């Protein structure tokens, strides 16, 4: 069976077509600038170097998906002879609130439940739902599955997810820690067990998804017991442009000082803070790394603040789980940034966490990077959220 995986952002759409008989990726691509001037689809067929690029107006996600499907069945660039070969579509959906702790086949009730979650993820759930609606229209009768970023974290105990604010805010408005990047944390934790040759039920893991957005999770016996993101993906670690957790009183203080609304302050915390805010240079760790090499002190400070925060969560989660067997690095920074991994792991030796500086000189490859005498294994595992979405979609619809 072939599965189409779709990940809709507000003006972009990523997709993959996988053959689930051997989990191979037949084609993948990206549509950008949906609903704007200069909309473009870039389609890659496995084994073909040259990308197929289509520049054509796409007013909404339905237009984008129609173009994706045309590319998928195209005589030259396509990977199926007939669209009926696509057995199911799997969608990444960011927020399922407390409604779903695992992936589900999309029904009218599921759509209603996800619409109820829009207020929890106003930027993310609407395009996710538009993608589902577009597929229902263009591919009627083909089952669709929703795979949620929040689902994996639903195993957290109340002491991890309850904020110490009046309890009515939780019961009335659903204000609690939800956590995000769940599909990635799940994937790398399962891979870690495979690589270590140990049953996931016997492991205590700390998974560090360090990308433009970043989060750390504590995973005990395969279940998430804590994670750094919160009610929204703004909480926890310092990120590319996001502040991560700060003293909440700062919001009204800045609002008074700058004469701007609380919403505007939160916008600054989302878009102009984090590595960009501290360094004043860029949100991209490659730019920060270059600036550090040129002796830029603010870039160095940003990197130290980031590493301090990652260590902070590693320490906290070791205490929460009463130990750790392995630490996993994944996502853009975790997979590629040798220096940042090195800085994070410095001074953790007394906890039995020893990075091998030679083995650490690697990018984007599944491998062990801890020293042989390290009590705790350190693993580099490239994440693969699309594969998790395709697997769940296949399992629920085959
Ligand atoms: P992601 O959100 O997982 O796609 O990660 C994107 C981020 O990964 C970029 O903004 C960079 O900060 C970082 N990144 C990607 N490649 C490298 C690299 N070779 N070295 C350092 N950082 C990288």
mmCIF file of C-alpha atoms and ligand atoms in Angstrom:
data_model
loop_
_atom_site.group_PDB
_atom_site.id
_atom_site.type_symbol
_atom_site.label_atom_id
_atom_site.label_comp_id
_atom_site.label_asym_id
_atom_site.label_seq_id
_atom_site.Cartn_x
_atom_site.Cartn_y
_atom_site.Cartn_z
ATOM 1 C CA UNK A 1 0.000 0.000 0.000
ATOM 2 C CA UNK A 2 1.165 3.538 -0.800
ATOM 3 C CA UNK A 3 0.617 6.312 1.703
ATOM 4 C CA UNK A 4 0.664 10.064 1.088
ATOM 5 C CA UNK A 5 1.930 12.050 4.088
ATOM 6 C CA UNK A 6 0.923 15.704 4.273
ATOM 7 C CA UNK A 7 2.190 18.396 6.629
ATOM 8 C CA UNK A 8 0.351 21.693 6.062
ATOM 9 C CA UNK A 9 1.752 24.942 7.437
ATOM 10 C CA UNK A 10 0.039 28.311 7.097
ATOM 11 C CA UNK A 11 1.522 29.050 3.648
ATOM 12 C CA UNK A 12 3.485 25.873 2.957
ATOM 13 C CA UNK A 13 2.919 22.163 2.533
ATOM 14 C CA UNK A 14 5.432 19.313 2.798
ATOM 15 C CA UNK A 15 4.594 15.880 1.437
ATOM 16 C CA UNK A 16 5.982 12.394 0.905
ATOM 17 C CA UNK A 17 4.720 9.312 -0.881
ATOM 18 C CA UNK A 18 5.850 6.093 0.800
ATOM 19 C CA UNK A 19 5.551 2.486 -0.286
ATOM 20 C CA UNK A 20 4.686 0.708 2.961
ATOM 21 C CA UNK A 21 5.722 -2.721 1.710
ATOM 22 C CA UNK A 22 9.314 -1.646 2.412
ATOM 23 C CA UNK A 23 8.787 1.847 3.917
ATOM 24 C CA UNK A 24 10.684 3.450 1.034
ATOM 25 C CA UNK A 25 10.119 7.079 0.068
ATOM 26 C CA UNK A 26 9.022 7.195 -3.578
ATOM 27 C CA UNK A 27 8.725 10.968 -3.830
ATOM 28 C CA UNK A 28 8.756 14.017 -1.630
ATOM 29 C CA UNK A 29 8.277 17.705 -2.045
ATOM 30 C CA UNK A 30 7.423 21.113 -0.772
ATOM 31 C CA UNK A 31 4.907 23.755 -1.796
ATOM 32 C CA UNK A 32 5.700 27.288 -0.662
ATOM 33 C CA UNK A 33 3.951 30.666 -0.784
ATOM 34 C CA UNK A 34 0.431 29.193 -0.903
ATOM 35 C CA UNK A 35 -2.057 32.068 -1.268
ATOM 36 C CA UNK A 36 0.754 34.521 -2.134
ATOM 37 C CA UNK A 37 2.520 35.732 -5.238
ATOM 38 C CA UNK A 38 5.222 33.350 -6.426
ATOM 39 C CA UNK A 39 3.668 30.054 -5.259
ATOM 40 C CA UNK A 40 5.984 27.178 -6.144
ATOM 41 C CA UNK A 41 6.000 23.382 -5.927
ATOM 42 C CA UNK A 42 9.301 21.500 -5.765
ATOM 43 C CA UNK A 43 8.956 17.777 -6.319
ATOM 44 C CA UNK A 44 11.680 15.140 -5.978
ATOM 45 C CA UNK A 45 11.341 11.606 -7.292
ATOM 46 C CA UNK A 46 13.513 8.974 -5.579
ATOM 47 C CA UNK A 47 16.615 8.195 -7.627
ATOM 48 C CA UNK A 48 16.263 11.293 -9.803
ATOM 49 C CA UNK A 49 18.690 14.130 -9.072
ATOM 50 C CA UNK A 50 16.864 16.916 -10.814
ATOM 51 C CA UNK A 51 13.873 18.439 -9.031
ATOM 52 C CA UNK A 52 10.614 19.096 -10.877
ATOM 53 C CA UNK A 53 9.693 22.745 -10.169
ATOM 54 C CA UNK A 54 6.236 24.142 -10.900
ATOM 55 C CA UNK A 55 5.577 27.851 -10.530
ATOM 56 C CA UNK A 56 1.853 28.501 -10.725
ATOM 57 C CA UNK A 57 -0.710 30.501 -8.707
ATOM 58 C CA UNK A 58 -2.148 28.474 -5.792
ATOM 59 C CA UNK A 59 -4.835 30.374 -3.925
ATOM 60 C CA UNK A 60 -5.278 27.858 -1.113
ATOM 61 C CA UNK A 61 -4.272 24.424 0.217
ATOM 62 C CA UNK A 62 -6.776 22.715 -2.087
ATOM 63 C CA UNK A 63 -4.970 24.163 -5.127
ATOM 64 C CA UNK A 64 -1.651 23.102 -3.614
ATOM 65 C CA UNK A 65 -2.804 19.521 -2.976
ATOM 66 C CA UNK A 66 -4.287 19.288 -6.490
ATOM 67 C CA UNK A 67 -0.862 20.238 -7.891
ATOM 68 C CA UNK A 68 0.890 17.766 -5.586
ATOM 69 C CA UNK A 69 -1.391 14.961 -6.797
ATOM 70 C CA UNK A 70 -0.791 15.954 -10.430
ATOM 71 C CA UNK A 71 2.960 15.699 -9.813
ATOM 72 C CA UNK A 72 2.529 12.338 -8.054
ATOM 73 C CA UNK A 73 0.699 10.801 -11.076
ATOM 74 C CA UNK A 74 2.651 12.692 -13.767
ATOM 75 C CA UNK A 75 3.979 10.415 -16.513
ATOM 76 C CA UNK A 76 7.526 11.734 -16.173
ATOM 77 C CA UNK A 77 7.959 12.876 -12.564
ATOM 78 C CA UNK A 78 5.210 10.802 -10.940
ATOM 79 C CA UNK A 79 5.475 7.624 -8.879
ATOM 80 C CA UNK A 80 2.011 6.067 -9.329
ATOM 81 C CA UNK A 81 0.105 5.322 -12.540
ATOM 82 C CA UNK A 82 -3.278 6.161 -10.996
ATOM 83 C CA UNK A 83 -4.145 8.201 -7.935
ATOM 84 C CA UNK A 84 -6.250 5.211 -6.737
ATOM 85 C CA UNK A 85 -2.928 3.547 -5.855
ATOM 86 C CA UNK A 86 -2.737 5.914 -2.865
ATOM 87 C CA UNK A 87 -4.380 3.790 -0.161
ATOM 88 C CA UNK A 88 -4.518 6.423 2.570
ATOM 89 C CA UNK A 89 -3.412 9.935 3.497
ATOM 90 C CA UNK A 90 -1.695 10.727 6.793
ATOM 91 C CA UNK A 91 -1.813 14.290 8.094
ATOM 92 C CA UNK A 92 0.353 15.946 10.690
ATOM 93 C CA UNK A 93 -1.940 17.799 13.075
ATOM 94 C CA UNK A 94 -0.349 19.915 15.770
ATOM 95 C CA UNK A 95 -2.897 20.050 18.590
ATOM 96 C CA UNK A 96 -5.410 17.489 19.773
ATOM 97 C CA UNK A 97 -5.722 18.901 23.304
ATOM 98 C CA UNK A 98 -6.628 16.095 25.707
ATOM 99 C CA UNK A 99 -8.942 14.506 23.139
ATOM 100 C CA UNK A 100 -6.529 12.065 21.489
ATOM 101 C CA UNK A 101 -3.566 10.182 22.935
ATOM 102 C CA UNK A 102 -2.828 8.394 19.643
ATOM 103 C CA UNK A 103 -3.428 8.742 15.910
ATOM 104 C CA UNK A 104 -6.981 8.369 14.570
ATOM 105 C CA UNK A 105 -8.831 7.793 11.309
ATOM 106 C CA UNK A 106 -10.478 11.110 10.431
ATOM 107 C CA UNK A 107 -14.265 11.187 10.875
ATOM 108 C CA UNK A 108 -16.740 14.042 11.175
ATOM 109 C CA UNK A 109 -16.401 13.801 14.970
ATOM 110 C CA UNK A 110 -12.577 14.011 14.756
ATOM 111 C CA UNK A 111 -12.833 17.145 12.619
ATOM 112 C CA UNK A 112 -15.239 18.684 15.139
ATOM 113 C CA UNK A 113 -12.873 17.831 18.002
ATOM 114 C CA UNK A 114 -9.934 19.392 16.153
ATOM 115 C CA UNK A 115 -11.955 22.512 15.397
ATOM 116 C CA UNK A 116 -12.541 22.764 19.157
ATOM 117 C CA UNK A 117 -8.735 22.752 19.579
ATOM 118 C CA UNK A 118 -8.178 25.695 17.210
ATOM 119 C CA UNK A 119 -8.089 28.151 20.120
ATOM 120 C CA UNK A 120 -5.179 26.147 21.576
ATOM 121 C CA UNK A 121 -3.182 26.292 18.295
ATOM 122 C CA UNK A 122 -4.601 29.167 16.232
ATOM 123 C CA UNK A 123 -1.635 29.269 13.848
ATOM 124 C CA UNK A 124 -1.271 25.527 13.285
ATOM 125 C CA UNK A 125 -4.579 23.659 13.457
ATOM 126 C CA UNK A 126 -6.420 25.728 10.781
ATOM 127 C CA UNK A 127 -3.975 24.874 7.941
ATOM 128 C CA UNK A 128 -3.851 21.248 9.159
ATOM 129 C CA UNK A 129 -7.660 21.107 8.913
ATOM 130 C CA UNK A 130 -7.607 22.814 5.493
ATOM 131 C CA UNK A 131 -5.310 20.036 4.270
ATOM 132 C CA UNK A 132 -7.730 17.377 5.500
ATOM 133 C CA UNK A 133 -10.733 19.138 3.927
ATOM 134 C CA UNK A 134 -8.901 19.515 0.600
ATOM 135 C CA UNK A 135 -7.996 15.802 0.504
ATOM 136 C CA UNK A 136 -11.572 14.813 1.350
ATOM 137 C CA UNK A 137 -12.727 16.816 -1.652
ATOM 138 C CA UNK A 138 -10.058 15.752 -4.130
ATOM 139 C CA UNK A 139 -9.669 12.154 -2.943
ATOM 140 C CA UNK A 140 -13.189 11.160 -1.819
ATOM 141 C CA UNK A 141 -13.418 7.756 -0.177
ATOM 142 C CA UNK A 142 -9.686 7.479 0.555
ATOM 143 C CA UNK A 143 -9.188 7.114 4.315
ATOM 144 C CA UNK A 144 -7.349 9.896 6.113
ATOM 145 C CA UNK A 145 -5.500 9.655 9.387
ATOM 146 C CA UNK A 146 -4.566 12.468 11.769
ATOM 147 C CA UNK A 147 -1.266 12.129 13.660
ATOM 148 C CA UNK A 148 -0.847 14.615 16.503
ATOM 149 C CA UNK A 149 2.209 16.426 17.866
ATOM 150 C CA UNK A 150 0.608 16.419 21.310
ATOM 151 C CA UNK A 151 -0.464 12.760 21.453
ATOM 152 C CA UNK A 152 2.812 11.193 22.662
ATOM 153 C CA UNK A 153 2.903 13.541 25.674
ATOM 154 C CA UNK A 154 -0.558 12.566 26.892
ATOM 155 C CA UNK A 155 1.053 9.952 29.161
ATOM 156 C CA UNK A 156 2.521 12.699 31.396
ATOM 157 C CA UNK A 157 1.297 12.461 34.998
ATOM 158 C CA UNK A 158 -0.721 15.420 36.358
ATOM 159 C CA UNK A 159 2.209 16.676 38.447
ATOM 160 C CA UNK A 160 4.085 17.254 35.164
ATOM 161 C CA UNK A 161 1.283 18.947 33.259
ATOM 162 C CA UNK A 162 -0.630 20.966 35.853
ATOM 163 C CA UNK A 163 0.409 24.612 36.184
ATOM 164 C CA UNK A 164 0.194 26.035 39.683
ATOM 165 C CA UNK A 165 -2.505 28.573 38.780
ATOM 166 C CA UNK A 166 -6.162 28.445 39.905
ATOM 167 C CA UNK A 167 -7.345 24.927 39.042
ATOM 168 C CA UNK A 168 -10.483 26.301 37.343
ATOM 169 C CA UNK A 169 -8.293 27.598 34.505
ATOM 170 C CA UNK A 170 -7.417 24.005 33.743
ATOM 171 C CA UNK A 171 -10.979 22.695 33.947
ATOM 172 C CA UNK A 172 -12.602 25.705 32.222
ATOM 173 C CA UNK A 173 -10.039 26.607 29.573
ATOM 174 C CA UNK A 174 -7.774 23.569 29.257
ATOM 175 C CA UNK A 175 -4.710 25.499 30.423
ATOM 176 C CA UNK A 176 -2.051 22.840 31.109
ATOM 177 C CA UNK A 177 1.236 21.631 29.685
ATOM 178 C CA UNK A 178 0.612 19.728 26.429
ATOM 179 C CA UNK A 179 4.045 19.375 24.847
ATOM 180 C CA UNK A 180 4.850 19.248 21.115
ATOM 181 C CA UNK A 181 7.250 17.456 18.695
ATOM 182 C CA UNK A 182 5.691 14.246 20.084
ATOM 183 C CA UNK A 183 6.057 12.344 16.813
ATOM 184 C CA UNK A 184 9.787 13.075 16.781
ATOM 185 C CA UNK A 185 10.355 12.204 20.462
ATOM 186 C CA UNK A 186 8.453 8.943 19.899
ATOM 187 C CA UNK A 187 10.440 8.025 16.781
ATOM 188 C CA UNK A 188 13.890 8.667 18.242
ATOM 189 C CA UNK A 189 13.063 6.912 21.528
ATOM 190 C CA UNK A 190 12.058 3.768 19.619
ATOM 191 C CA UNK A 191 15.181 3.971 17.438
ATOM 192 C CA UNK A 192 17.332 4.455 20.551
ATOM 193 C CA UNK A 193 16.023 1.184 21.991
ATOM 194 C CA UNK A 194 16.807 -0.594 18.695
ATOM 195 C CA UNK A 195 20.322 0.862 18.490
ATOM 196 C CA UNK A 196 21.080 -0.021 22.133
ATOM 197 C CA UNK A 197 19.546 -3.479 21.704
ATOM 198 C CA UNK A 198 17.468 -2.963 24.867
ATOM 199 C CA UNK A 199 13.697 -3.189 25.267
ATOM 200 C CA UNK A 200 12.170 0.305 25.371
ATOM 201 C CA UNK A 201 10.319 -0.778 28.541
ATOM 202 C CA UNK A 202 13.672 -1.120 30.307
ATOM 203 C CA UNK A 203 15.020 2.316 29.355
ATOM 204 C CA UNK A 204 15.111 5.809 30.799
ATOM 205 C CA UNK A 205 15.739 8.253 27.941
ATOM 206 C CA UNK A 206 16.132 11.990 27.530
ATOM 207 C CA UNK A 207 15.392 13.041 23.955
ATOM 208 C CA UNK A 208 16.609 16.473 22.823
ATOM 209 C CA UNK A 209 14.790 17.685 19.678
ATOM 210 C CA UNK A 210 16.918 20.733 18.904
ATOM 211 C CA UNK A 211 15.813 22.486 15.732
ATOM 212 C CA UNK A 212 14.442 25.906 15.005
ATOM 213 C CA UNK A 213 11.822 24.891 17.553
ATOM 214 C CA UNK A 214 13.339 22.876 20.379
ATOM 215 C CA UNK A 215 12.112 20.628 23.175
ATOM 216 C CA UNK A 216 13.454 18.023 25.580
ATOM 217 C CA UNK A 217 11.457 15.026 26.835
ATOM 218 C CA UNK A 218 11.894 12.564 29.666
ATOM 219 C CA UNK A 219 10.825 9.104 28.466
ATOM 220 C CA UNK A 220 10.563 6.312 31.018
ATOM 221 C CA UNK A 221 9.688 2.799 29.818
ATOM 222 C CA UNK A 222 8.604 4.216 26.433
ATOM 223 C CA UNK A 223 6.200 6.730 27.977
ATOM 224 C CA UNK A 224 6.705 10.482 28.096
ATOM 225 C CA UNK A 225 6.679 11.621 31.729
ATOM 226 C CA UNK A 226 7.734 15.231 31.160
ATOM 227 C CA UNK A 227 8.547 17.623 28.341
ATOM 228 C CA UNK A 228 9.828 21.177 28.123
ATOM 229 C CA UNK A 229 7.239 22.793 25.846
ATOM 230 C CA UNK A 230 4.023 23.783 27.565
ATOM 231 C CA UNK A 231 0.558 25.127 26.848
ATOM 232 C CA UNK A 232 2.080 26.449 23.627
ATOM 233 C CA UNK A 233 5.349 25.747 21.764
ATOM 234 C CA UNK A 234 6.753 28.998 23.202
ATOM 235 C CA UNK A 235 7.705 27.398 26.531
ATOM 236 C CA UNK A 236 10.832 25.538 27.616
ATOM 237 C CA UNK A 237 14.153 25.870 25.831
ATOM 238 C CA UNK A 238 15.556 28.950 24.144
ATOM 239 C CA UNK A 239 14.861 28.463 20.406
ATOM 240 C CA UNK A 240 15.719 30.107 17.082
ATOM 241 C CA UNK A 241 13.396 33.080 17.582
ATOM 242 C CA UNK A 242 11.400 31.967 20.657
ATOM 243 C CA UNK A 243 12.317 33.001 24.178
ATOM 244 C CA UNK A 244 11.419 29.710 25.848
ATOM 245 C CA UNK A 245 10.254 29.940 29.472
ATOM 246 C CA UNK A 246 10.682 33.319 31.118
ATOM 247 C CA UNK A 247 9.335 34.961 34.271
ATOM 248 C CA UNK A 248 5.678 35.671 33.297
ATOM 249 C CA UNK A 249 5.828 39.076 35.047
ATOM 250 C CA UNK A 250 8.200 40.238 32.272
ATOM 251 C CA UNK A 251 5.261 40.420 29.864
ATOM 252 C CA UNK A 252 3.363 43.203 31.672
ATOM 253 C CA UNK A 253 6.670 44.946 32.501
ATOM 254 C CA UNK A 254 7.689 45.168 28.813
ATOM 255 C CA UNK A 255 4.123 46.085 27.881
ATOM 256 C CA UNK A 256 4.266 49.108 30.261
ATOM 257 C CA UNK A 257 7.797 50.164 29.292
ATOM 258 C CA UNK A 258 7.296 49.919 25.524
ATOM 259 C CA UNK A 259 3.621 50.983 25.435
ATOM 260 C CA UNK A 260 2.573 47.830 23.569
ATOM 261 C CA UNK A 261 -0.116 45.231 24.261
ATOM 262 C CA UNK A 262 0.453 41.854 25.917
ATOM 263 C CA UNK A 263 -0.259 40.215 22.534
ATOM 264 C CA UNK A 264 2.486 42.297 20.945
ATOM 265 C CA UNK A 265 4.929 41.295 23.683
ATOM 266 C CA UNK A 266 4.070 37.616 23.137
ATOM 267 C CA UNK A 267 4.631 38.138 19.408
ATOM 268 C CA UNK A 268 8.129 39.481 20.212
ATOM 269 C CA UNK A 269 8.740 36.471 22.468
ATOM 270 C CA UNK A 270 7.773 34.206 19.550
ATOM 271 C CA UNK A 271 9.489 35.948 16.643
ATOM 272 C CA UNK A 272 12.276 38.230 17.830
ATOM 273 C CA UNK A 273 13.697 36.467 20.852
ATOM 274 C CA UNK A 274 15.697 33.275 21.430
ATOM 275 C CA UNK A 275 19.029 32.951 19.621
ATOM 276 C CA UNK A 276 18.111 35.883 17.367
ATOM 277 C CA UNK A 277 17.187 38.123 20.294
ATOM 278 C CA UNK A 278 20.298 37.400 22.374
ATOM 279 C CA UNK A 279 22.836 37.349 19.512
ATOM 280 C CA UNK A 280 21.264 40.165 17.482
ATOM 281 C CA UNK A 281 22.587 38.249 14.451
ATOM 282 C CA UNK A 282 20.435 35.335 13.404
ATOM 283 C CA UNK A 283 18.163 32.519 14.548
ATOM 284 C CA UNK A 284 20.268 30.031 12.566
ATOM 285 C CA UNK A 285 22.935 28.136 14.501
ATOM 286 C CA UNK A 286 25.204 28.121 11.426
ATOM 287 C CA UNK A 287 25.303 31.936 11.438
ATOM 288 C CA UNK A 288 25.771 31.977 15.213
ATOM 289 C CA UNK A 289 28.658 29.484 14.921
ATOM 290 C CA UNK A 290 30.382 31.620 12.277
ATOM 291 C CA UNK A 291 29.978 34.750 14.395
ATOM 292 C CA UNK A 292 31.464 32.949 17.426
ATOM 293 C CA UNK A 293 34.497 32.027 15.315
ATOM 294 C CA UNK A 294 34.908 35.697 14.440
ATOM 295 C CA UNK A 295 34.911 36.544 18.156
ATOM 296 C CA UNK A 296 31.359 37.915 18.448
ATOM 297 C CA UNK A 297 30.590 37.941 22.194
ATOM 298 C CA UNK A 298 26.812 38.151 21.928
ATOM 299 C CA UNK A 299 26.762 35.122 19.618
ATOM 300 C CA UNK A 300 28.877 33.240 22.151
ATOM 301 C CA UNK A 301 26.538 34.304 24.937
ATOM 302 C CA UNK A 302 23.489 33.083 22.961
ATOM 303 C CA UNK A 303 25.126 29.697 22.499
ATOM 304 C CA UNK A 304 25.998 29.480 26.200
ATOM 305 C CA UNK A 305 22.440 30.429 27.214
ATOM 306 C CA UNK A 306 21.081 27.729 24.890
ATOM 307 C CA UNK A 307 23.468 25.052 26.181
ATOM 308 C CA UNK A 308 22.767 26.058 29.793
ATOM 309 C CA UNK A 309 19.054 25.508 29.211
ATOM 310 C CA UNK A 310 19.484 22.122 27.560
ATOM 311 C CA UNK A 311 21.711 21.018 30.474
ATOM 312 C CA UNK A 312 19.118 22.403 32.896
ATOM 313 C CA UNK A 313 16.454 20.078 31.477
ATOM 314 C CA UNK A 314 18.832 17.121 31.248
ATOM 315 C CA UNK A 315 19.646 17.553 34.953
ATOM 316 C CA UNK A 316 16.002 17.998 35.915
ATOM 317 C CA UNK A 317 14.895 14.919 33.990
ATOM 318 C CA UNK A 318 17.663 12.754 35.433
ATOM 319 C CA UNK A 319 16.298 13.737 38.855
ATOM 320 C CA UNK A 320 12.686 13.112 37.744
ATOM 321 C CA UNK A 321 13.494 9.623 36.416
ATOM 322 C CA UNK A 322 16.069 8.801 39.097
ATOM 323 C CA UNK A 323 18.679 8.197 36.397
ATOM 324 C CA UNK A 324 19.069 8.010 32.631
ATOM 325 C CA UNK A 325 20.390 5.332 30.262
ATOM 326 C CA UNK A 326 20.757 7.402 27.106
ATOM 327 C CA UNK A 327 20.521 10.944 25.822
ATOM 328 C CA UNK A 328 19.421 11.431 22.211
ATOM 329 C CA UNK A 329 20.168 14.426 19.999
ATOM 330 C CA UNK A 330 17.921 15.032 16.991
ATOM 331 C CA UNK A 331 16.551 17.725 14.569
ATOM 332 C CA UNK A 332 18.535 20.371 12.653
ATOM 333 C CA UNK A 333 20.842 21.519 15.463
ATOM 334 C CA UNK A 334 20.942 18.218 17.357
ATOM 335 C CA UNK A 335 21.835 16.277 14.206
ATOM 336 C CA UNK A 336 24.294 18.713 12.665
ATOM 337 C CA UNK A 337 25.828 21.114 15.142
ATOM 338 C CA UNK A 338 28.996 19.480 16.446
ATOM 339 C CA UNK A 339 30.084 22.430 18.612
ATOM 340 C CA UNK A 340 26.693 22.912 20.246
ATOM 341 C CA UNK A 341 26.506 19.204 21.205
ATOM 342 C CA UNK A 342 30.009 19.560 22.624
ATOM 343 C CA UNK A 343 29.149 22.658 24.700
ATOM 344 C CA UNK A 344 25.954 21.036 26.016
ATOM 345 C CA UNK A 345 27.807 17.912 27.175
ATOM 346 C CA UNK A 346 30.665 19.739 28.885
ATOM 347 C CA UNK A 347 30.599 19.481 32.705
ATOM 348 C CA UNK A 348 28.196 16.508 32.677
ATOM 349 C CA UNK A 349 30.946 13.942 33.342
ATOM 350 C CA UNK A 350 30.070 13.541 37.027
ATOM 351 C CA UNK A 351 26.605 12.411 35.964
ATOM 352 C CA UNK A 352 28.231 9.690 33.862
ATOM 353 C CA UNK A 353 27.628 11.550 30.572
ATOM 354 C CA UNK A 354 30.842 11.651 28.533
ATOM 355 C CA UNK A 355 30.876 12.786 24.912
ATOM 356 C CA UNK A 356 33.568 11.306 22.642
ATOM 357 C CA UNK A 357 34.990 14.370 20.879
ATOM 358 C CA UNK A 358 36.149 12.318 17.880
ATOM 359 C CA UNK A 359 32.933 10.322 17.442
ATOM 360 C CA UNK A 360 31.019 13.592 17.830
ATOM 361 C CA UNK A 361 32.514 14.925 14.588
ATOM 362 C CA UNK A 362 29.570 13.669 12.568
ATOM 363 C CA UNK A 363 26.452 15.114 10.975
ATOM 364 C CA UNK A 364 23.045 13.665 10.201
ATOM 365 C CA UNK A 365 23.970 10.023 10.791
ATOM 366 C CA UNK A 366 22.508 7.497 13.220
ATOM 367 C CA UNK A 367 25.383 6.751 15.572
ATOM 368 C CA UNK A 368 26.657 6.516 19.158
ATOM 369 C CA UNK A 369 28.764 9.549 20.126
ATOM 370 C CA UNK A 370 29.529 8.801 23.791
ATOM 371 C CA UNK A 371 32.890 7.518 25.055
ATOM 372 C CA UNK A 372 33.229 3.799 25.733
ATOM 373 C CA UNK A 373 33.554 4.553 29.482
ATOM 374 C CA UNK A 374 30.434 6.765 29.535
ATOM 375 C CA UNK A 375 27.810 5.317 31.883
ATOM 376 C CA UNK A 376 25.115 7.051 29.839
ATOM 377 C CA UNK A 377 24.983 6.479 26.073
ATOM 378 C CA UNK A 378 24.773 9.577 23.897
ATOM 379 C CA UNK A 379 23.093 8.955 20.546
ATOM 380 C CA UNK A 380 22.676 10.974 17.395
ATOM 381 C CA UNK A 381 19.464 9.930 15.647
ATOM 382 C CA UNK A 382 18.080 11.826 12.629
ATOM 383 C CA UNK A 383 14.364 12.212 13.217
ATOM 384 C CA UNK A 384 11.774 10.962 10.746
ATOM 385 C CA UNK A 385 8.334 12.275 11.598
ATOM 386 C CA UNK A 386 6.980 11.437 8.127
ATOM 387 C CA UNK A 387 7.764 7.754 8.642
ATOM 388 C CA UNK A 388 5.859 7.719 11.963
ATOM 389 C CA UNK A 389 2.879 9.380 10.259
ATOM 390 C CA UNK A 390 3.025 6.880 7.374
ATOM 391 C CA UNK A 391 3.295 3.906 9.765
ATOM 392 C CA UNK A 392 0.355 5.028 11.903
ATOM 393 C CA UNK A 393 -1.681 5.735 8.756
ATOM 394 C CA UNK A 394 -0.895 2.292 7.351
ATOM 395 C CA UNK A 395 -1.621 0.495 10.634
ATOM 396 C CA UNK A 396 -5.000 2.216 11.048
ATOM 397 C CA UNK A 397 -6.178 1.728 7.463
ATOM 398 C CA UNK A 398 -4.576 -1.407 5.999
HETATM 399 P P1 LIG B 1 14.889 22.118 11.993
HETATM 400 O O1 LIG B 1 13.885 23.064 12.593
HETATM 401 O O2 LIG B 1 14.947 20.797 12.698
HETATM 402 O O3 LIG B 1 14.748 21.990 10.497
HETATM 403 O O4 LIG B 1 16.329 22.783 12.242
HETATM 404 C C1 LIG B 1 16.713 23.936 11.553
HETATM 405 C C2 LIG B 1 17.913 24.546 12.213
HETATM 406 O O5 LIG B 1 18.975 23.591 12.313
HETATM 407 C C3 LIG B 1 18.528 25.705 11.440
HETATM 408 O O6 LIG B 1 17.870 26.903 11.687
HETATM 409 C C4 LIG B 1 19.938 25.723 11.963
HETATM 410 O O7 LIG B 1 19.948 26.510 13.139
HETATM 411 C C5 LIG B 1 20.214 24.296 12.344
HETATM 412 N N1 LIG B 1 21.173 23.639 11.426
HETATM 413 C C6 LIG B 1 20.911 23.025 10.262
HETATM 414 N N2 LIG B 1 22.043 22.556 9.691
HETATM 415 C C7 LIG B 1 23.065 22.896 10.522
HETATM 416 C C8 LIG B 1 24.495 22.711 10.516
HETATM 417 N N3 LIG B 1 25.110 22.065 9.520
HETATM 418 N N4 LIG B 1 25.190 23.209 11.555
HETATM 419 C C9 LIG B 1 24.583 23.857 12.548
HETATM 420 N N5 LIG B 1 23.249 24.047 12.626
HETATM 421 C C10 LIG B 1 22.499 23.588 11.632
#
